[in-house]
PDB file of C-alpha atoms in Angstrom:
ATOM      1  CA  GLY E1139       9.165 -14.410   2.084  1.00  0.00           C
ATOM      2  CA  ASP E1140       7.606 -12.662  -0.874  1.00  0.00           C
ATOM      3  CA  SER E1141       9.453  -9.857  -2.589  1.00  0.00           C
ATOM      4  CA  VAL E1142       8.786  -7.356  -5.353  1.00  0.00           C
ATOM      5  CA  THR E1143      11.435  -5.567  -7.402  1.00  0.00           C
ATOM      6  CA  GLN E1144      10.602  -2.476  -9.414  1.00  0.00           C
ATOM      7  CA  THR E1145      12.423  -0.094 -11.720  1.00  0.00           C
ATOM      8  CA  GLU E1146      14.578   1.843  -9.320  1.00  0.00           C
ATOM      9  CA  GLY E1147      14.090   5.472  -8.403  1.00  0.00           C
ATOM     10  CA  LEU E1148      12.975   8.111 -10.839  1.00  0.00           C
ATOM     11  CA  VAL E1149      11.833   7.700 -14.427  1.00  0.00           C
ATOM     12  CA  THR E1150      11.612  10.945 -16.385  1.00  0.00           C
ATOM     13  CA  LEU E1151       9.722  11.031 -19.670  1.00  0.00           C
ATOM     14  CA  THR E1152       8.597  13.576 -22.171  1.00  0.00           C
ATOM     15  CA  GLU E1153       4.869  13.816 -22.677  1.00  0.00           C
ATOM     16  CA  GLY E1154       3.679  11.589 -25.482  1.00  0.00           C
ATOM     17  CA  LEU E1155       6.387   8.970 -25.128  1.00  0.00           C
ATOM     18  CA  PRO E1156       5.576   5.417 -24.029  1.00  0.00           C
ATOM     19  CA  VAL E1157       5.746   4.390 -20.396  1.00  0.00           C
ATOM     20  CA  MET E1158       7.267   1.138 -19.177  1.00  0.00           C
ATOM     21  CA  LEU E1159       7.752   0.494 -15.481  1.00  0.00           C
ATOM     22  CA  ASN E1160       9.247  -2.858 -14.645  1.00  0.00           C
ATOM     23  CA  CYS E1161       8.053  -5.183 -11.926  1.00  0.00           C
ATOM     24  CA  THR E1162       9.303  -8.643 -11.099  1.00  0.00           C
ATOM     25  CA  TYR E1163       8.435 -10.710  -8.096  1.00  0.00           C
ATOM     26  CA  GLN E1164       9.426 -13.717  -6.057  1.00  0.00           C
ATOM     27  CA  THR E1165       7.005 -15.956  -4.220  1.00  0.00           C
ATOM     28  CA  ILE E1166       6.670 -19.615  -3.395  1.00  0.00           C
ATOM     29  CA  TYR E1167       2.999 -19.524  -4.251  1.00  0.00           C
ATOM     30  CA  SER E1168       2.032 -20.720  -7.692  1.00  0.00           C
ATOM     31  CA  ASN E1169      -1.001 -18.455  -8.057  1.00  0.00           C
ATOM     32  CA  PRO E1170       0.047 -14.963  -7.008  1.00  0.00           C
ATOM     33  CA  PHE E1171      -2.056 -11.858  -7.378  1.00  0.00           C
ATOM     34  CA  LEU E1172      -0.331  -8.782  -8.737  1.00  0.00           C
ATOM     35  CA  PHE E1173      -1.369  -5.191  -8.364  1.00  0.00           C
ATOM     36  CA  TRP E1174      -0.248  -1.764  -9.455  1.00  0.00           C
ATOM     37  CA  TYR E1175      -1.071   1.082  -7.120  1.00  0.00           C
ATOM     38  CA  VAL E1176      -0.582   4.748  -7.967  1.00  0.00           C
ATOM     39  CA  GLN E1177       0.089   7.475  -5.427  1.00  0.00           C
ATOM     40  CA  HIS E1178      -0.132  11.073  -6.566  1.00  0.00           C
ATOM     41  CA  LEU E1179       1.605  13.773  -4.566  1.00  0.00           C
ATOM     42  CA  ASN E1180       0.018  14.272  -1.145  1.00  0.00           C
ATOM     43  CA  GLU E1181      -2.583  11.613  -1.829  1.00  0.00           C
ATOM     44  CA  SER E1182      -3.045   8.062  -0.675  1.00  0.00           C
ATOM     45  CA  PRO E1183      -2.314   5.073  -2.887  1.00  0.00           C
ATOM     46  CA  ARG E1184      -5.138   3.758  -4.993  1.00  0.00           C
ATOM     47  CA  LEU E1185      -5.501   0.668  -7.100  1.00  0.00           C
ATOM     48  CA  LEU E1186      -4.663   1.076 -10.775  1.00  0.00           C
ATOM     49  CA  LEU E1187      -4.572  -2.511 -12.068  1.00  0.00           C
ATOM     50  CA  LYS E1188      -4.761  -6.039 -10.791  1.00  0.00           C
ATOM     51  CA  SER E1189      -4.308  -9.461 -12.307  1.00  0.00           C
ATOM     52  CA  PHE E1190      -4.105 -13.087 -11.415  1.00  0.00           C
ATOM     53  CA  THR E1191      -4.466 -14.674 -14.809  1.00  0.00           C
ATOM     54  CA  ASP E1192      -1.312 -15.746 -16.580  1.00  0.00           C
ATOM     55  CA  ASN E1193      -0.629 -14.116 -19.950  1.00  0.00           C
ATOM     56  CA  LYS E1194      -3.812 -12.061 -19.920  1.00  0.00           C
ATOM     57  CA  ARG E1195      -3.579  -8.314 -20.504  1.00  0.00           C
ATOM     58  CA  THR E1196      -5.422  -6.118 -18.044  1.00  0.00           C
ATOM     59  CA  GLU E1197      -6.149  -2.454 -18.756  1.00  0.00           C
ATOM     60  CA  HIS E1198      -7.375   0.579 -16.889  1.00  0.00           C
ATOM     61  CA  GLN E1199      -7.192   4.317 -17.520  1.00  0.00           C
ATOM     62  CA  GLY E1200      -4.870   3.881 -20.481  1.00  0.00           C
ATOM     63  CA  PHE E1201      -2.407   1.712 -18.563  1.00  0.00           C
ATOM     64  CA  HIS E1202      -1.982  -1.987 -19.152  1.00  0.00           C
ATOM     65  CA  ALA E1203      -0.035  -4.878 -17.714  1.00  0.00           C
ATOM     66  CA  THR E1204       0.243  -8.595 -18.348  1.00  0.00           C
ATOM     67  CA  LEU E1205       1.128 -11.118 -15.700  1.00  0.00           C
ATOM     68  CA  HIS E1206       3.772 -13.510 -16.977  1.00  0.00           C
ATOM     69  CA  LYS E1207       4.350 -16.279 -14.486  1.00  0.00           C
ATOM     70  CA  SER E1208       7.130 -17.769 -16.610  1.00  0.00           C
ATOM     71  CA  SER E1209       9.239 -14.679 -16.030  1.00  0.00           C
ATOM     72  CA  SER E1210       7.604 -13.573 -12.751  1.00  0.00           C
ATOM     73  CA  SER E1211       6.862 -10.184 -14.226  1.00  0.00           C
ATOM     74  CA  PHE E1212       4.047  -7.667 -14.249  1.00  0.00           C
ATOM     75  CA  HIS E1213       5.349  -4.616 -16.089  1.00  0.00           C
ATOM     76  CA  LEU E1214       3.198  -1.497 -16.320  1.00  0.00           C
ATOM     77  CA  GLN E1215       2.864   0.156 -19.715  1.00  0.00           C
ATOM     78  CA  LYS E1216       1.135   3.035 -21.387  1.00  0.00           C
ATOM     79  CA  SER E1217       1.421   4.019 -25.006  1.00  0.00           C
ATOM     80  CA  SER E1218       1.611   7.760 -24.462  1.00  0.00           C
ATOM     81  CA  ALA E1219       2.554   9.501 -21.214  1.00  0.00           C
ATOM     82  CA  GLN E1220       0.544  12.473 -19.966  1.00  0.00           C
ATOM     83  CA  LEU E1221       1.571  15.146 -17.512  1.00  0.00           C
ATOM     84  CA  SER E1222      -1.062  13.875 -15.098  1.00  0.00           C
ATOM     85  CA  ASP E1223       0.636  10.485 -14.984  1.00  0.00           C
ATOM     86  CA  SER E1224       3.385  11.947 -12.817  1.00  0.00           C
ATOM     87  CA  ALA E1225       3.127   9.969  -9.580  1.00  0.00           C
ATOM     88  CA  LEU E1226       4.641   7.198  -7.503  1.00  0.00           C
ATOM     89  CA  TYR E1227       3.801   3.727  -8.777  1.00  0.00           C
ATOM     90  CA  TYR E1228       3.897   0.646  -6.617  1.00  0.00           C
ATOM     91  CA  CYS E1229       3.832  -2.913  -7.789  1.00  0.00           C
ATOM     92  CA  ALA E1230       2.442  -5.232  -5.147  1.00  0.00           C
ATOM     93  CA  LEU E1231       2.037  -8.936  -4.652  1.00  0.00           C
ATOM     94  CA  SER E1232      -0.370 -11.012  -2.637  1.00  0.00           C
ATOM     95  CA  ASP E1233      -0.190 -14.735  -2.257  1.00  0.00           C
ATOM     96  CA  ARG E1234      -3.967 -14.915  -2.052  1.00  0.00           C
ATOM     97  CA  LEU E1235      -6.896 -12.785  -3.102  1.00  0.00           C
ATOM     98  CA  GLY E1236      -8.727 -12.688   0.196  1.00  0.00           C
ATOM     99  CA  GLY E1237      -8.898 -14.426   3.516  1.00  0.00           C
ATOM    100  CA  SER E1238      -7.655 -13.363   6.872  1.00  0.00           C
ATOM    101  CA  ASN E1239      -3.926 -13.531   6.200  1.00  0.00           C
ATOM    102  CA  ALA E1240      -3.772 -11.771   2.844  1.00  0.00           C
ATOM    103  CA  LYS E1241      -1.328  -8.896   2.815  1.00  0.00           C
ATOM    104  CA  LEU E1242       0.269  -6.929   0.071  1.00  0.00           C
ATOM    105  CA  THR E1243       4.022  -6.934  -0.329  1.00  0.00           C
ATOM    106  CA  PHE E1244       4.959  -3.648  -1.966  1.00  0.00           C
ATOM    107  CA  GLY E1245       7.925  -2.873  -4.142  1.00  0.00           C
ATOM    108  CA  LYS E1246       9.996   0.217  -3.364  1.00  0.00           C
ATOM    109  CA  GLY E1247       7.992   2.283  -5.801  1.00  0.00           C
ATOM    110  CA  THR E1248       8.951   4.024  -9.016  1.00  0.00           C
ATOM    111  CA  LYS E1249       8.551   7.744  -9.313  1.00  0.00           C
ATOM    112  CA  LEU E1250       7.369   8.749 -12.764  1.00  0.00           C
ATOM    113  CA  SER E1251       7.891  12.349 -13.803  1.00  0.00           C
ATOM    114  CA  VAL E1252       6.364  13.424 -17.113  1.00  0.00           C
ATOM    115  CA  LYS E1253       7.561  16.694 -18.618  1.00  0.00           C
ATOM    116  CA  SER E1254       6.222  18.753 -21.485  1.00  0.00           C
TER     117      SER E1254
ATOM    118  CA  GLY W 974     -15.861   5.461  -4.114  1.00  0.00           C
ATOM    119  CA  PRO W 975     -15.383   3.897  -0.692  1.00  0.00           C
ATOM    120  CA  LYS W 976     -13.419   6.071   1.682  1.00  0.00           C
ATOM    121  CA  VAL W 977     -11.178   5.352   4.612  1.00  0.00           C
ATOM    122  CA  LEU W 978     -10.896   8.284   6.982  1.00  0.00           C
ATOM    123  CA  GLN W 979      -7.892   8.955   9.170  1.00  0.00           C
ATOM    124  CA  ILE W 980      -7.632  11.273  12.123  1.00  0.00           C
ATOM    125  CA  PRO W 981      -5.487  13.248  12.736  1.00  0.00           C
ATOM    126  CA  SER W 982      -3.971  14.173   9.415  1.00  0.00           C
ATOM    127  CA  HIS W 983      -0.928  15.531  11.154  1.00  0.00           C
ATOM    128  CA  GLN W 984       0.399  15.254  14.696  1.00  0.00           C
ATOM    129  CA  ILE W 985       3.550  16.594  16.290  1.00  0.00           C
ATOM    130  CA  ILE W 986       4.616  15.151  19.617  1.00  0.00           C
ATOM    131  CA  ASP W 987       7.668  14.924  21.826  1.00  0.00           C
ATOM    132  CA  MET W 988       9.680  11.729  21.969  1.00  0.00           C
ATOM    133  CA  GLY W 989       8.440   9.440  24.712  1.00  0.00           C
ATOM    134  CA  GLN W 990       4.838  10.578  24.543  1.00  0.00           C
ATOM    135  CA  MET W 991       1.999   8.361  23.522  1.00  0.00           C
ATOM    136  CA  VAL W 992       0.111   8.829  20.270  1.00  0.00           C
ATOM    137  CA  THR W 993      -3.042   7.235  18.935  1.00  0.00           C
ATOM    138  CA  LEU W 994      -3.804   7.290  15.234  1.00  0.00           C
ATOM    139  CA  ASN W 995      -7.422   6.702  14.323  1.00  0.00           C
ATOM    140  CA  CYS W 996      -8.859   5.055  11.264  1.00  0.00           C
ATOM    141  CA  ASP W 997     -12.487   4.836  10.205  1.00  0.00           C
ATOM    142  CA  PRO W 998     -12.507   2.030   7.626  1.00  0.00           C
ATOM    143  CA  VAL W 999     -15.025   1.469   4.848  1.00  0.00           C
ATOM    144  CA  SER W1000     -18.258   0.375   6.513  1.00  0.00           C
ATOM    145  CA  ASN W1001     -18.559  -3.211   5.259  1.00  0.00           C
ATOM    146  CA  HIS W1002     -14.872  -4.000   5.359  1.00  0.00           C
ATOM    147  CA  LEU W1003     -13.565  -6.582   7.779  1.00  0.00           C
ATOM    148  CA  TYR W1004      -9.814  -6.526   7.294  1.00  0.00           C
ATOM    149  CA  PHE W1005      -7.679  -3.647   8.404  1.00  0.00           C
ATOM    150  CA  TYR W1006      -4.075  -2.719   7.849  1.00  0.00           C
ATOM    151  CA  TRP W1007      -1.480  -0.194   8.852  1.00  0.00           C
ATOM    152  CA  TYR W1008       1.424   0.781   6.610  1.00  0.00           C
ATOM    153  CA  LYS W1009       4.318   3.087   7.400  1.00  0.00           C
ATOM    154  CA  GLN W1010       5.943   5.400   4.880  1.00  0.00           C
ATOM    155  CA  ILE W1011       9.032   7.373   5.789  1.00  0.00           C
ATOM    156  CA  LEU W1012       9.441  10.477   3.631  1.00  0.00           C
ATOM    157  CA  GLY W1013      10.840   9.586   0.244  1.00  0.00           C
ATOM    158  CA  GLN W1014      10.739   5.860   0.873  1.00  0.00           C
ATOM    159  CA  GLN W1015       8.419   2.993   0.049  1.00  0.00           C
ATOM    160  CA  MET W1016       5.395   2.029   2.018  1.00  0.00           C
ATOM    161  CA  GLU W1017       6.034  -0.830   4.413  1.00  0.00           C
ATOM    162  CA  PHE W1018       3.570  -3.225   5.985  1.00  0.00           C
ATOM    163  CA  LEU W1019       3.121  -2.983   9.728  1.00  0.00           C
ATOM    164  CA  VAL W1020       0.162  -5.115  10.714  1.00  0.00           C
ATOM    165  CA  ASN W1021      -3.128  -6.589   9.613  1.00  0.00           C
ATOM    166  CA  PHE W1022      -6.110  -7.110  11.849  1.00  0.00           C
ATOM    167  CA  TYR W1023      -9.255  -9.174  11.581  1.00  0.00           C
ATOM    168  CA  ASN W1024     -12.006 -10.216  13.931  1.00  0.00           C
ATOM    169  CA  GLY W1025     -10.437  -8.463  16.864  1.00  0.00           C
ATOM    170  CA  LYS W1026      -7.014 -10.026  16.404  1.00  0.00           C
ATOM    171  CA  VAL W1027      -3.660  -9.234  14.911  1.00  0.00           C
ATOM    172  CA  MET W1028      -3.272 -11.708  12.061  1.00  0.00           C
ATOM    173  CA  GLU W1029       0.213 -10.813  10.992  1.00  0.00           C
ATOM    174  CA  LYS W1030       2.774  -8.176  11.874  1.00  0.00           C
ATOM    175  CA  SER W1031       6.135  -7.186  10.517  1.00  0.00           C
ATOM    176  CA  LYS W1032       9.442  -6.523  12.246  1.00  0.00           C
ATOM    177  CA  LEU W1033       8.556  -2.828  12.115  1.00  0.00           C
ATOM    178  CA  PHE W1034       5.656  -3.456  14.470  1.00  0.00           C
ATOM    179  CA  LYS W1035       7.639  -2.972  17.635  1.00  0.00           C
ATOM    180  CA  ASP W1036       6.517  -3.836  21.155  1.00  0.00           C
ATOM    181  CA  GLN W1037       5.610  -0.180  21.627  1.00  0.00           C
ATOM    182  CA  PHE W1038       2.937  -0.518  18.944  1.00  0.00           C
ATOM    183  CA  SER W1039      -0.558  -1.824  19.508  1.00  0.00           C
ATOM    184  CA  VAL W1040      -3.762  -1.947  17.489  1.00  0.00           C
ATOM    185  CA  GLU W1041      -7.376  -2.434  18.405  1.00  0.00           C
ATOM    186  CA  ARG W1042     -10.884  -1.810  17.213  1.00  0.00           C
ATOM    187  CA  PRO W1043     -13.145  -1.743  20.242  1.00  0.00           C
ATOM    188  CA  ASP W1044     -16.802  -2.457  19.446  1.00  0.00           C
ATOM    189  CA  GLY W1045     -16.645  -1.513  15.794  1.00  0.00           C
ATOM    190  CA  SER W1046     -15.402   1.988  16.438  1.00  0.00           C
ATOM    191  CA  TYR W1047     -12.147   3.385  15.092  1.00  0.00           C
ATOM    192  CA  PHE W1048      -9.339   1.039  14.196  1.00  0.00           C
ATOM    193  CA  THR W1049      -6.450   2.533  16.128  1.00  0.00           C
ATOM    194  CA  LEU W1050      -2.692   2.393  16.087  1.00  0.00           C
ATOM    195  CA  LYS W1051      -1.144   3.352  19.386  1.00  0.00           C
ATOM    196  CA  ILE W1052       2.525   4.003  19.900  1.00  0.00           C
ATOM    197  CA  GLN W1053       3.716   4.210  23.479  1.00  0.00           C
ATOM    198  CA  PRO W1054       6.328   5.497  23.969  1.00  0.00           C
ATOM    199  CA  THR W1055       7.201   7.144  20.695  1.00  0.00           C
ATOM    200  CA  ALA W1056      10.732   7.342  19.295  1.00  0.00           C
ATOM    201  CA  LEU W1057      12.321   9.634  16.742  1.00  0.00           C
ATOM    202  CA  GLU W1058      12.322   6.877  14.124  1.00  0.00           C
ATOM    203  CA  ASP W1059       8.548   6.647  14.365  1.00  0.00           C
ATOM    204  CA  SER W1060       8.278   9.870  12.380  1.00  0.00           C
ATOM    205  CA  ALA W1061       6.495   8.879   9.174  1.00  0.00           C
ATOM    206  CA  VAL W1062       3.179   8.895   7.414  1.00  0.00           C
ATOM    207  CA  TYR W1063       0.970   6.064   8.592  1.00  0.00           C
ATOM    208  CA  PHE W1064      -1.594   4.763   6.149  1.00  0.00           C
ATOM    209  CA  CYS W1065      -4.605   2.813   7.221  1.00  0.00           C
ATOM    210  CA  ALA W1066      -6.228   0.505   4.695  1.00  0.00           C
ATOM    211  CA  SER W1067      -9.192  -1.807   4.644  1.00  0.00           C
ATOM    212  CA  ARG W1068     -10.731  -4.417   2.389  1.00  0.00           C
ATOM    213  CA  THR W1069     -13.605  -6.841   2.138  1.00  0.00           C
ATOM    214  CA  ALA W1070     -13.278 -10.562   2.710  1.00  0.00           C
ATOM    215  CA  ASN W1071     -13.045 -11.604  -0.898  1.00  0.00           C
ATOM    216  CA  THR W1072     -10.689  -9.199  -2.562  1.00  0.00           C
ATOM    217  CA  GLY W1073      -7.061  -8.230  -2.244  1.00  0.00           C
ATOM    218  CA  GLN W1074      -7.850  -4.643  -3.201  1.00  0.00           C
ATOM    219  CA  LEU W1075      -6.980  -2.293  -0.378  1.00  0.00           C
ATOM    220  CA  TYR W1076      -8.610   1.076   0.104  1.00  0.00           C
ATOM    221  CA  PHE W1077      -6.228   3.521   1.707  1.00  0.00           C
ATOM    222  CA  GLY W1078      -6.872   6.515   3.895  1.00  0.00           C
ATOM    223  CA  GLU W1079      -5.151   9.836   3.277  1.00  0.00           C
ATOM    224  CA  GLY W1080      -2.518   9.085   5.883  1.00  0.00           C
ATOM    225  CA  SER W1081      -1.590  10.474   9.276  1.00  0.00           C
ATOM    226  CA  LYS W1082       1.693  12.308   9.314  1.00  0.00           C
ATOM    227  CA  LEU W1083       3.446  11.792  12.633  1.00  0.00           C
ATOM    228  CA  THR W1084       6.384  13.982  13.609  1.00  0.00           C
ATOM    229  CA  VAL W1085       8.279  12.977  16.734  1.00  0.00           C
ATOM    230  CA  LEU W1086      10.602  15.650  18.084  1.00  0.00           C
TER     231      LEU W1086
END
């Protein structure tokens, strides 16, 4: 089945430094949909970014990611980390955008801790 | 933005008892999901539900688990009987027909003693 692999465990950064959280995926479907969800402490996950267009950069709230089907990657980046970016980040994959059988396959999550 | 409500936020029960977790999805959403998150671990898919039926379930969705949404009321996850390994936060999520974006509730923390 589908799988998503993320940067393992905890990433600790100093405020102001760039953020890069890796995400690669495996699926038999040729047109996957990729998502980044963010979960702040004691909150529920919420959508940060989504993409289904190859080689097109998508941006939201200072974060950006580009889906590269050639390398099966969807890395999350930000030019300058802020303290408020500290959270758990999930990369997720769906083999279809909608329909009755669509489900998200989540990666294990990457915990980002930004320090001053 | 759209909100998914979950009740209760926290429940403590003894092993072997039954528990029902309730989810009030976003009003125009048709697809409903449950995810399980053990403390410190990733979220894992349990089940998705549409038009009164389970569409897909994972290996984590044991025989003791059941879901339903009678007459458009709460979308529920029932565990009967509960086991120690069922202790986790359970997230409900919903979406519309045409998007993969899930809206998550705040979670129901279940502690089985």
